[in-house]
Coordinates of C-alpha atoms and ligand atoms in Angstrom, one line a residue:
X1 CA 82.6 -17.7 5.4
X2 CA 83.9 -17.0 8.7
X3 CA 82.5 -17.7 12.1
X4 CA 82.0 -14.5 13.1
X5 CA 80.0 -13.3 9.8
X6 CA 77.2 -16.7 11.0
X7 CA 77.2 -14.9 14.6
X8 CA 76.5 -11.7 12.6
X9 CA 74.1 -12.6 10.6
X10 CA 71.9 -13.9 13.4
X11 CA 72.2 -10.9 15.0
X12 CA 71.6 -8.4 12.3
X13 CA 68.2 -10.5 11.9
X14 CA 67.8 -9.7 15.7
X15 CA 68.0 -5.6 15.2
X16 CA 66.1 -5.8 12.3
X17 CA 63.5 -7.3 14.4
X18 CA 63.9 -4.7 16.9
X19 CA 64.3 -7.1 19.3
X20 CA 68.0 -7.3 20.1
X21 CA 68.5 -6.7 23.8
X22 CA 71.2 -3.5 24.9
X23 CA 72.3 -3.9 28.3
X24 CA 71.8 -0.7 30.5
X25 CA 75.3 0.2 32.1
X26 CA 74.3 0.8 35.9
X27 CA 76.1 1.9 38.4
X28 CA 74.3 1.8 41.7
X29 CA 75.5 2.9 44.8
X30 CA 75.2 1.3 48.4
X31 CA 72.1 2.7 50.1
X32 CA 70.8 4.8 47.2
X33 CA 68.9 2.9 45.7
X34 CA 66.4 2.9 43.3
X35 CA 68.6 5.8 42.5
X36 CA 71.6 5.1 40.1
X37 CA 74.2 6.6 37.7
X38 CA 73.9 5.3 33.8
X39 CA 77.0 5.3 31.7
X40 CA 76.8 5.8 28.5
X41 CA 79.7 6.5 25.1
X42 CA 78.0 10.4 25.9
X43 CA 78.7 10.3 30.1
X44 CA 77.0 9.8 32.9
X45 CA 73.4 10.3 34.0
X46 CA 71.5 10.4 37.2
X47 CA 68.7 8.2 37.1
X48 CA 65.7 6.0 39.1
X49 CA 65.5 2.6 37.9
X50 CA 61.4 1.3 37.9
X51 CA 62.4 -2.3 36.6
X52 CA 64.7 -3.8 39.4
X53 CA 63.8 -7.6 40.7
X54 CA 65.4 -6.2 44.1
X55 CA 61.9 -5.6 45.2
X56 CA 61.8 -4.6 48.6
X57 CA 65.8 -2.9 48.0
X58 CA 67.3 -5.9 50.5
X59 CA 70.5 -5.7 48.7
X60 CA 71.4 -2.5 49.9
X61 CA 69.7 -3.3 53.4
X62 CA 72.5 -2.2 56.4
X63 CA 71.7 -4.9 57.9
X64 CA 72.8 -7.1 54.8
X65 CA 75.4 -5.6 53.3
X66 CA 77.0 -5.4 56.9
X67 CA 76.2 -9.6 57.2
X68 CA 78.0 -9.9 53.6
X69 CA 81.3 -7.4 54.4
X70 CA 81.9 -9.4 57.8
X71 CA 81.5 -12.5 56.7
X72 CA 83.8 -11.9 53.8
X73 CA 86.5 -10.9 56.6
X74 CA 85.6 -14.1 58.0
X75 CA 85.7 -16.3 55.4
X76 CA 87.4 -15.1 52.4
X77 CA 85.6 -14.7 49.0
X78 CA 84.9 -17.9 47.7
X79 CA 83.8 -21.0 48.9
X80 CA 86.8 -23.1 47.4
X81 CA 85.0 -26.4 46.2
X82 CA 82.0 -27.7 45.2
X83 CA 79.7 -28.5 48.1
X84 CA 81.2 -32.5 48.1
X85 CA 85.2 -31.8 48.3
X86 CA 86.1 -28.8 50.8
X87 CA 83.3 -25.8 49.5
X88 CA 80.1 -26.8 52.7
X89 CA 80.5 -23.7 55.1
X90 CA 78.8 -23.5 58.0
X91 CA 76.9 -20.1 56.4
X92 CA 75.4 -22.8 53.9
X93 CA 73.5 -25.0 56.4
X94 CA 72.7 -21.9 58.7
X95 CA 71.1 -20.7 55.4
X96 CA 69.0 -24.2 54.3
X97 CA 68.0 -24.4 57.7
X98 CA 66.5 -20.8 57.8
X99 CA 65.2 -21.7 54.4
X100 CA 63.5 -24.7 55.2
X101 CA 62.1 -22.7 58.4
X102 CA 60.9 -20.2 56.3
X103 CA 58.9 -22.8 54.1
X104 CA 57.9 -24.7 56.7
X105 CA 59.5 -28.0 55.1
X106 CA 62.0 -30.1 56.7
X107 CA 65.3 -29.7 54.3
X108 CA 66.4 -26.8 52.3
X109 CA 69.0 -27.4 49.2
X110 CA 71.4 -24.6 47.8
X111 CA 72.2 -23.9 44.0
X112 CA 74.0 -21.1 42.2
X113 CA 71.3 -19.1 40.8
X114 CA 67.2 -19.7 41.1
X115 CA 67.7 -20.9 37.3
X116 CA 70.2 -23.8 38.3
X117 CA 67.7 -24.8 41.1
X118 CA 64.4 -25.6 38.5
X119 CA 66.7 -26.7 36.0
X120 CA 68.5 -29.3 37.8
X121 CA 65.7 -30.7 40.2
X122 CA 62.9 -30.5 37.5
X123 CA 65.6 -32.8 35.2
X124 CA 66.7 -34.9 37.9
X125 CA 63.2 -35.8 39.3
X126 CA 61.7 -36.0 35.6
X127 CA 65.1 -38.6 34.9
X128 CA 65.4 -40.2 37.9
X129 CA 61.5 -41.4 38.8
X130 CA 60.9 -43.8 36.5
X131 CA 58.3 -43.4 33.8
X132 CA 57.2 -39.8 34.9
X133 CA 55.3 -37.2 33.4
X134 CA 56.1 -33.2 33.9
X135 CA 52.8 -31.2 34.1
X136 CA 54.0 -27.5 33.4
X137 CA 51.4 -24.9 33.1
X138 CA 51.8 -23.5 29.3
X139 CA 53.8 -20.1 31.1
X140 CA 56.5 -21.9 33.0
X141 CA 60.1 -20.1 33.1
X142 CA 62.6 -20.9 30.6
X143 CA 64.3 -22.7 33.8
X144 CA 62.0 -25.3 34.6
X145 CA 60.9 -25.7 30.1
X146 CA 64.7 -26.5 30.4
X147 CA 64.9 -28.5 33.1
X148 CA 61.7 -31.0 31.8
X149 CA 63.4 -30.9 28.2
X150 CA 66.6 -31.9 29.6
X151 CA 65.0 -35.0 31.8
X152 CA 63.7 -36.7 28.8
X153 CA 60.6 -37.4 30.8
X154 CA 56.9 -37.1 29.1
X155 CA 56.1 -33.2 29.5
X156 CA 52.0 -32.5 29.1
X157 CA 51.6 -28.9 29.1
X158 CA 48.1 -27.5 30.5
X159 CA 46.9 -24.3 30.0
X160 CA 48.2 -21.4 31.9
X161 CA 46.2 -20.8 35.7
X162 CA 43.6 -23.5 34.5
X163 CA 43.0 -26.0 37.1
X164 CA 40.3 -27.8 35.0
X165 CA 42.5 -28.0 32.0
X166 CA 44.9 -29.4 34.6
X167 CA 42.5 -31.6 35.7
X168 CA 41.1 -33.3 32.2
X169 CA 45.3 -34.1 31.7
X170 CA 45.9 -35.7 34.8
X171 CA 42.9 -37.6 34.2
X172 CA 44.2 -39.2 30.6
X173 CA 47.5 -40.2 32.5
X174 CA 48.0 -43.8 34.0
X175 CA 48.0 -43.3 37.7
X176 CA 50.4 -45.3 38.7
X177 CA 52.9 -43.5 36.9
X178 CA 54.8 -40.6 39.3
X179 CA 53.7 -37.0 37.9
X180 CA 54.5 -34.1 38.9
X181 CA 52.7 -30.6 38.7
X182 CA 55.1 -28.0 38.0
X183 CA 53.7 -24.1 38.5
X184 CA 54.7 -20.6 39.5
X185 CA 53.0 -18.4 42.3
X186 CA 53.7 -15.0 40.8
X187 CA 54.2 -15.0 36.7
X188 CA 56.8 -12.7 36.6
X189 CA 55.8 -10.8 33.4
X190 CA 52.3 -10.4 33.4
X191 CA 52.3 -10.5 37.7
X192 CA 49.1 -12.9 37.7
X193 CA 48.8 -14.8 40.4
X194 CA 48.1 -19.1 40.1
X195 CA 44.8 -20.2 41.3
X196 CA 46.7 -22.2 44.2
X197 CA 44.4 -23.6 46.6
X198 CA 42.3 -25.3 43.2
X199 CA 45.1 -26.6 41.7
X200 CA 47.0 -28.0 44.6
X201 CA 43.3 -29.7 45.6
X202 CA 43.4 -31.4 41.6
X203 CA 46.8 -32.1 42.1
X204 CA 46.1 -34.0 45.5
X205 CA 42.8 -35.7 44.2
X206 CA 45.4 -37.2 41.5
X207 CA 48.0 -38.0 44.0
X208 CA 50.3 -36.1 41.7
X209 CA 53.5 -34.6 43.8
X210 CA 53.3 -30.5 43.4
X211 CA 56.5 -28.4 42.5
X212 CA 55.7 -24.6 43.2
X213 CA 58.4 -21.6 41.6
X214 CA 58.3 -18.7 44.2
X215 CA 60.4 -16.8 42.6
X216 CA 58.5 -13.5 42.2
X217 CA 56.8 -13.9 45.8
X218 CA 59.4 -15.0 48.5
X219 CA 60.2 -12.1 50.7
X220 CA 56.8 -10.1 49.5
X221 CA 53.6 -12.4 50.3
X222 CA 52.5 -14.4 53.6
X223 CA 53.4 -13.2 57.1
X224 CA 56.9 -14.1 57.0
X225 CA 57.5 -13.3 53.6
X226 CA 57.2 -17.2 52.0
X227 CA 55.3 -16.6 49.4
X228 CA 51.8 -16.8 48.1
X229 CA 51.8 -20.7 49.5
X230 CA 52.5 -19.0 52.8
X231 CA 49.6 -16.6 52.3
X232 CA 46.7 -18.9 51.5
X233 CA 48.3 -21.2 54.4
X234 CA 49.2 -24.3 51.6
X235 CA 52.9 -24.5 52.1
X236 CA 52.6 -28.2 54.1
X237 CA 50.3 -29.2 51.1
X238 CA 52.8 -28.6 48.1
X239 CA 56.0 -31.0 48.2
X240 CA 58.6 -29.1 46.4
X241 CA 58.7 -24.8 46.9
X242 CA 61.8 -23.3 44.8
X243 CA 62.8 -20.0 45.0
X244 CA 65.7 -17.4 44.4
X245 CA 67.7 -15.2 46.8
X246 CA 68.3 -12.6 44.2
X247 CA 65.3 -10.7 43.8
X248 CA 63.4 -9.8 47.0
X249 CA 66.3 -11.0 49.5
X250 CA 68.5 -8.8 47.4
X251 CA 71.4 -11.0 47.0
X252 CA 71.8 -14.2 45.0
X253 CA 71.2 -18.0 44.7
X254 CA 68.8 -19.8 44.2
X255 CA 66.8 -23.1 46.3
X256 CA 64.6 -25.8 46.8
X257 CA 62.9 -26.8 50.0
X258 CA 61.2 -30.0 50.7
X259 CA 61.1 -33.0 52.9
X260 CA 64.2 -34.6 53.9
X261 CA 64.0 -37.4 51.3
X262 CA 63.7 -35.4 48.4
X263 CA 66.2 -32.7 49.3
X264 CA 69.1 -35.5 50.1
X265 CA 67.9 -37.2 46.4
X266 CA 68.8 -34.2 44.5
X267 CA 71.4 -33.5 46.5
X268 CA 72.6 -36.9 45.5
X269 CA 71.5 -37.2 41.4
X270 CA 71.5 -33.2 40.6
X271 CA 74.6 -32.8 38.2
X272 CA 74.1 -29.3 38.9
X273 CA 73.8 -29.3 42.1
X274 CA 77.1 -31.8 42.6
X275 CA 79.7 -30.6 39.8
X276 CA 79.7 -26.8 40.9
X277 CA 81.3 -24.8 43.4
X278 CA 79.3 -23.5 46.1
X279 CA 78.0 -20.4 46.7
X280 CA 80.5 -17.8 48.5
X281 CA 80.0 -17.8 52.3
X282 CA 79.3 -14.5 52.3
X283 CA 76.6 -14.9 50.0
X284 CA 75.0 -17.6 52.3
X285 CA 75.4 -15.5 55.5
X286 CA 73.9 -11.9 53.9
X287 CA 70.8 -13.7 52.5
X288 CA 70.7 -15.1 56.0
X289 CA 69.8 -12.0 57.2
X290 CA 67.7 -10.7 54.7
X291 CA 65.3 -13.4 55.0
X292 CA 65.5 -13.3 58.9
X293 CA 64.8 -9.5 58.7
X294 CA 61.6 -10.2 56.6
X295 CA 60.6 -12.6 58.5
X296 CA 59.5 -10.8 61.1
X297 CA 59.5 -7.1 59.5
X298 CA 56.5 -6.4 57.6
X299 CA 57.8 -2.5 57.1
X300 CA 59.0 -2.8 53.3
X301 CA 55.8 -5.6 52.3
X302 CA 53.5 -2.7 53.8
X303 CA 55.5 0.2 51.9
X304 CA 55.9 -1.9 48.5
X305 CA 51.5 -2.7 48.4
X306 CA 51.1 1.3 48.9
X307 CA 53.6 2.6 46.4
X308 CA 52.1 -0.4 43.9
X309 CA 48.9 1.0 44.7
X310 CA 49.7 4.8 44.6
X311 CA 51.5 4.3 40.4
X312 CA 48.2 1.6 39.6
X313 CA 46.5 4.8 40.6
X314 CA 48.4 7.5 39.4
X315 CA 48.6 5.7 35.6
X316 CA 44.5 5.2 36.1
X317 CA 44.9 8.9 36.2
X318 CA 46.2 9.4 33.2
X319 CA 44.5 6.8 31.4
X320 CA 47.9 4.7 30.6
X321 CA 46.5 1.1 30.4
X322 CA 48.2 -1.5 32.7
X323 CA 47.7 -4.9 32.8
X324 CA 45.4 -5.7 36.1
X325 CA 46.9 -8.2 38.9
X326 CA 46.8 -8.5 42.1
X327 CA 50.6 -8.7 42.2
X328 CA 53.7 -5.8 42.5
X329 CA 54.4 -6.2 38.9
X330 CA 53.0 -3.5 36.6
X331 CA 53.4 -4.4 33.1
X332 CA 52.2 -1.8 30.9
X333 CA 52.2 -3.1 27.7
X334 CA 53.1 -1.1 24.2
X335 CA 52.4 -4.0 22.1
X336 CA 55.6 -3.4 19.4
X337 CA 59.2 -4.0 19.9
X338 CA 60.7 -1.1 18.2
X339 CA 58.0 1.6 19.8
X340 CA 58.8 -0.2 23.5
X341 CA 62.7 0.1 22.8
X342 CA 62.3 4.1 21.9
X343 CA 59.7 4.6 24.7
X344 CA 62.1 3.2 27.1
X345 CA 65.3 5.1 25.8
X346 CA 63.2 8.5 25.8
X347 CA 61.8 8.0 29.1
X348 CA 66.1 7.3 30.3
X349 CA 67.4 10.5 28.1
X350 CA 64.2 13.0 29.1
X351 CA 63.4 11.8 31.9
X352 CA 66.0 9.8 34.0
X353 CA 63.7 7.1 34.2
X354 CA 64.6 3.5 33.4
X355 CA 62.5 0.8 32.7
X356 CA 64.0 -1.7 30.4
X357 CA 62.1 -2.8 27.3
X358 CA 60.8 -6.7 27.5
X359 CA 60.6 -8.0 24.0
X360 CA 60.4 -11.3 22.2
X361 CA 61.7 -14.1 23.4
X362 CA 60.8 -12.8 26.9
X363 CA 57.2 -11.9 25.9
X364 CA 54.6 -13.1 22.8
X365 CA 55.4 -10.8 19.7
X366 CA 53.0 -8.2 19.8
X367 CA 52.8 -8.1 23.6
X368 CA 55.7 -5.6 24.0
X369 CA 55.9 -4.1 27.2
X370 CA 57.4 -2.2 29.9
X371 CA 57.3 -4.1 33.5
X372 CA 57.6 -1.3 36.0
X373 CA 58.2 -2.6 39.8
X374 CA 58.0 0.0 42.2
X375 CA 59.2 -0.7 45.7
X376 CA 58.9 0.2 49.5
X377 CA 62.3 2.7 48.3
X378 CA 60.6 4.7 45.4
X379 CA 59.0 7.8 46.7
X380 CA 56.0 9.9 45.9
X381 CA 57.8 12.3 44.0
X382 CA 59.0 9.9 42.3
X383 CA 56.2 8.2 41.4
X384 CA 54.3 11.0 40.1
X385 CA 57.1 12.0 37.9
X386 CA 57.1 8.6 36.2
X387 CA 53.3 8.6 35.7
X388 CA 53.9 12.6 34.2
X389 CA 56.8 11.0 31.8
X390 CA 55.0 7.8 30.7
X391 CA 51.6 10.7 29.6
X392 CA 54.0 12.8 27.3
X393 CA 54.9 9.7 25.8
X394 CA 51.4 8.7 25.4
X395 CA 50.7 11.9 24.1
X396 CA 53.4 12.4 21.8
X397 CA 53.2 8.9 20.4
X398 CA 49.7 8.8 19.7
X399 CA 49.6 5.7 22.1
X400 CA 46.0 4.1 22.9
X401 CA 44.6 5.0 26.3
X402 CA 42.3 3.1 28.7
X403 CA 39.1 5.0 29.3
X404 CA 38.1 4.5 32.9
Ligands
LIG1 C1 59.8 -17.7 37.4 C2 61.3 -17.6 37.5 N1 61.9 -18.7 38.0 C3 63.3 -18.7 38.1 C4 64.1 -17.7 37.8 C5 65.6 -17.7 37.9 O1 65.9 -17.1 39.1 P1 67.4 -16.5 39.3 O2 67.4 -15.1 38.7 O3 67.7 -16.6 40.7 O4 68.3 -17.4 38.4 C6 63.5 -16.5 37.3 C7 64.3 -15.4 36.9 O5 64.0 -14.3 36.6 C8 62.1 -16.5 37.1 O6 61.4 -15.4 36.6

């Protein structure tokens, strides 16, 4: 048997299942967007995409883009080392600091992608403190499940957005051990938001140290755009706040902001922090920007909560059930993997419309969906001709609908 025929075999399984992934060949094109060209063997097709993490469009902000060109002039492409031997720019620490401003913290620490960033503090602080135990809420990214597995430290998981659960394991675990509560803000896939203020008050009734996963919410919640901690005003009560530049800052990278102790020990024990190269400078200097600019705008948070609003409403309409959250993430969910996949590719041939299918591993089994994020960019039109697309497909599919 050769290799290849093992690879294949796993895979065939995978289409069987219906749940092997096809990439979406975009091209999208500075300042057009959520408008895009998809390439396909059969051409090219003018389309909108409804699933893209650059929430509030910051990647093709002027503003940005023009931060990331000049700086590129300026700098060159890469960074040329890792952070230790030759690749620290000055963009870099402009960045943590405007980072650790915009948490409210007193360091900021770089990494290579929001993934990188749980993975290698979550395994350095479960490795390095000495007899800890990980508390991950049952719905934790693949990142930080990664990142505990890969410390070796005890992991307890407590059920998802329960602070009492939460509360009952602390309880069972010898106190003077160091634990740490690890959470998200936003779930990215069914957009429900933590319980924050009750779980950060068990968490300081335990004297546990908090480690908060703002991925889906930097840039969209709070005043200045730092998240939900920002928004219930408990960012000086949680120790650790991680997040990504590559959704609502449009760019990419990822981050951790705490005090100064704890950013300068996983700058100093974080294999993967240490042994990679450093972001490009221009990188550093356009997410700069982009957080600055939403700092103090609060044009595209205002636009994104309407046009949320406006497709919640205009799906109500039509009686197309959607999962209900307070968040910017609509999942609407089809609840099989090979019905999601030829919902989704109908909606791209008919309609122009892309949403990408979320299936297993992603999701349960079962709990199929499409995850629709419309943004401050997406228009009315726009809107209404998704909602129209998404009730033929109800209709023609005999799918259930949610009676109001
Ligand atoms: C909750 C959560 N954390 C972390 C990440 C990783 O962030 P990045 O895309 O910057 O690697 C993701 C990615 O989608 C995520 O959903």
């Amino acid at each position: 048997m050769t290799y290849d025929a093992l690879f294949q075999a796993q895979l065939d399984a995978l289409k069987e299942e219906g749940n092997y992934r096809i990439f979406a060949n975009l091209e999208r094109r500075c300042g057009q967007h959520p408008c895009a060209a998809s390439h396909t063997e059969d051409g090219m097709q003018e389309i909108t995409v409804w699933c893209s993490n650059d929430y509030l469009g910051m990647g093709h902000h002027p503003a940005v883009v023009e931060a990331m060109v000049e700086a590129t002039r300026d700098a060159g492409c890469g960074a040329g080392g890792t952070r230790n031997i030759s690749g620290t720019n000055v963009h870099h620490l402009a960045l943590e600091g405007e980072l650790a401003d915009l948490h409210g913290k007193e360091a900021a620490l770089l990494f290579t992608s929001g993934y990188v960033s749980n993975w290698a503090a979550l395994s350095t602080l479960g490795a390095r403190l000495p007899n800890a135990v990980i508390l991950s809420d049952a719905l934790n990214h693949a990142s930080m499940i990664e990142g505990i597995r890969h410390s070796r430290a005890d992991k307890v998981i407590w059920r998802h957005n329960d602070p009492e659960d939460l509360d009952r394991k602390l309880s069972a675990i010898d106190p003077a051990r160091p634990r740490i509560v690890a959470f998200e803000s936003v779930y990215s896939m069914d957009g429900d938001i933590a319980p924050m203020a009750e779980i950060v008050e068990v968490a300081e009734r335990h004297g546990a140290m908090t480690y908060l996963d703002e991925v889906h919410a930097v840039g969209m919640y709070g005043p200045r755009g730092g998240g939900v901690a920002e928004e219930a005003g408990l960012m000086h009560r949680i120790d650790l706040i991680e997040g990504t530049l590559g959704k609502a800052f449009g760019c990419f990278g990822g981050y951790i902001t705490g005090s100064t102790a704890l950013c300068d020990f996983i700058r100093s024990f974080a294999s993967g922090f240490i042994f990679t190269t450093a972001l490009p400078p221009a990188v550093a200097a356009a997410a700069r920007v982009s957080i600055a600019h939403l700092k103090v705008s609060q044009a595209e948070r205002a636009r994104q909560r309407r046009q949320v609003a406006r497709l919640r409403a205009a799906l109500d309409g039509y009686g197309i059930p959607h999962q209900d959250n307070p968040s910017h993430i609509i999942p609407v969910i089809v609840g099989d993997p090979v019905k999601c996949r030829m919902i989704s590719d109908v909606l791209m041939d008919d309609f122009g419309v892309y949403v990408q299918p979320i299936n297993y591993p992603t999701v349960p089994k079962g709990t199929e969906r499409l995850r629709i994020t419309p943004g401050p960019l997406h228009t009315d039109a726009q809107i209404d001709h998704l909602a129209a697309a998404l009730n033929t497909l109800w209709k023609q599919c005999a799918l259930a609908r949610q009676v109001a």
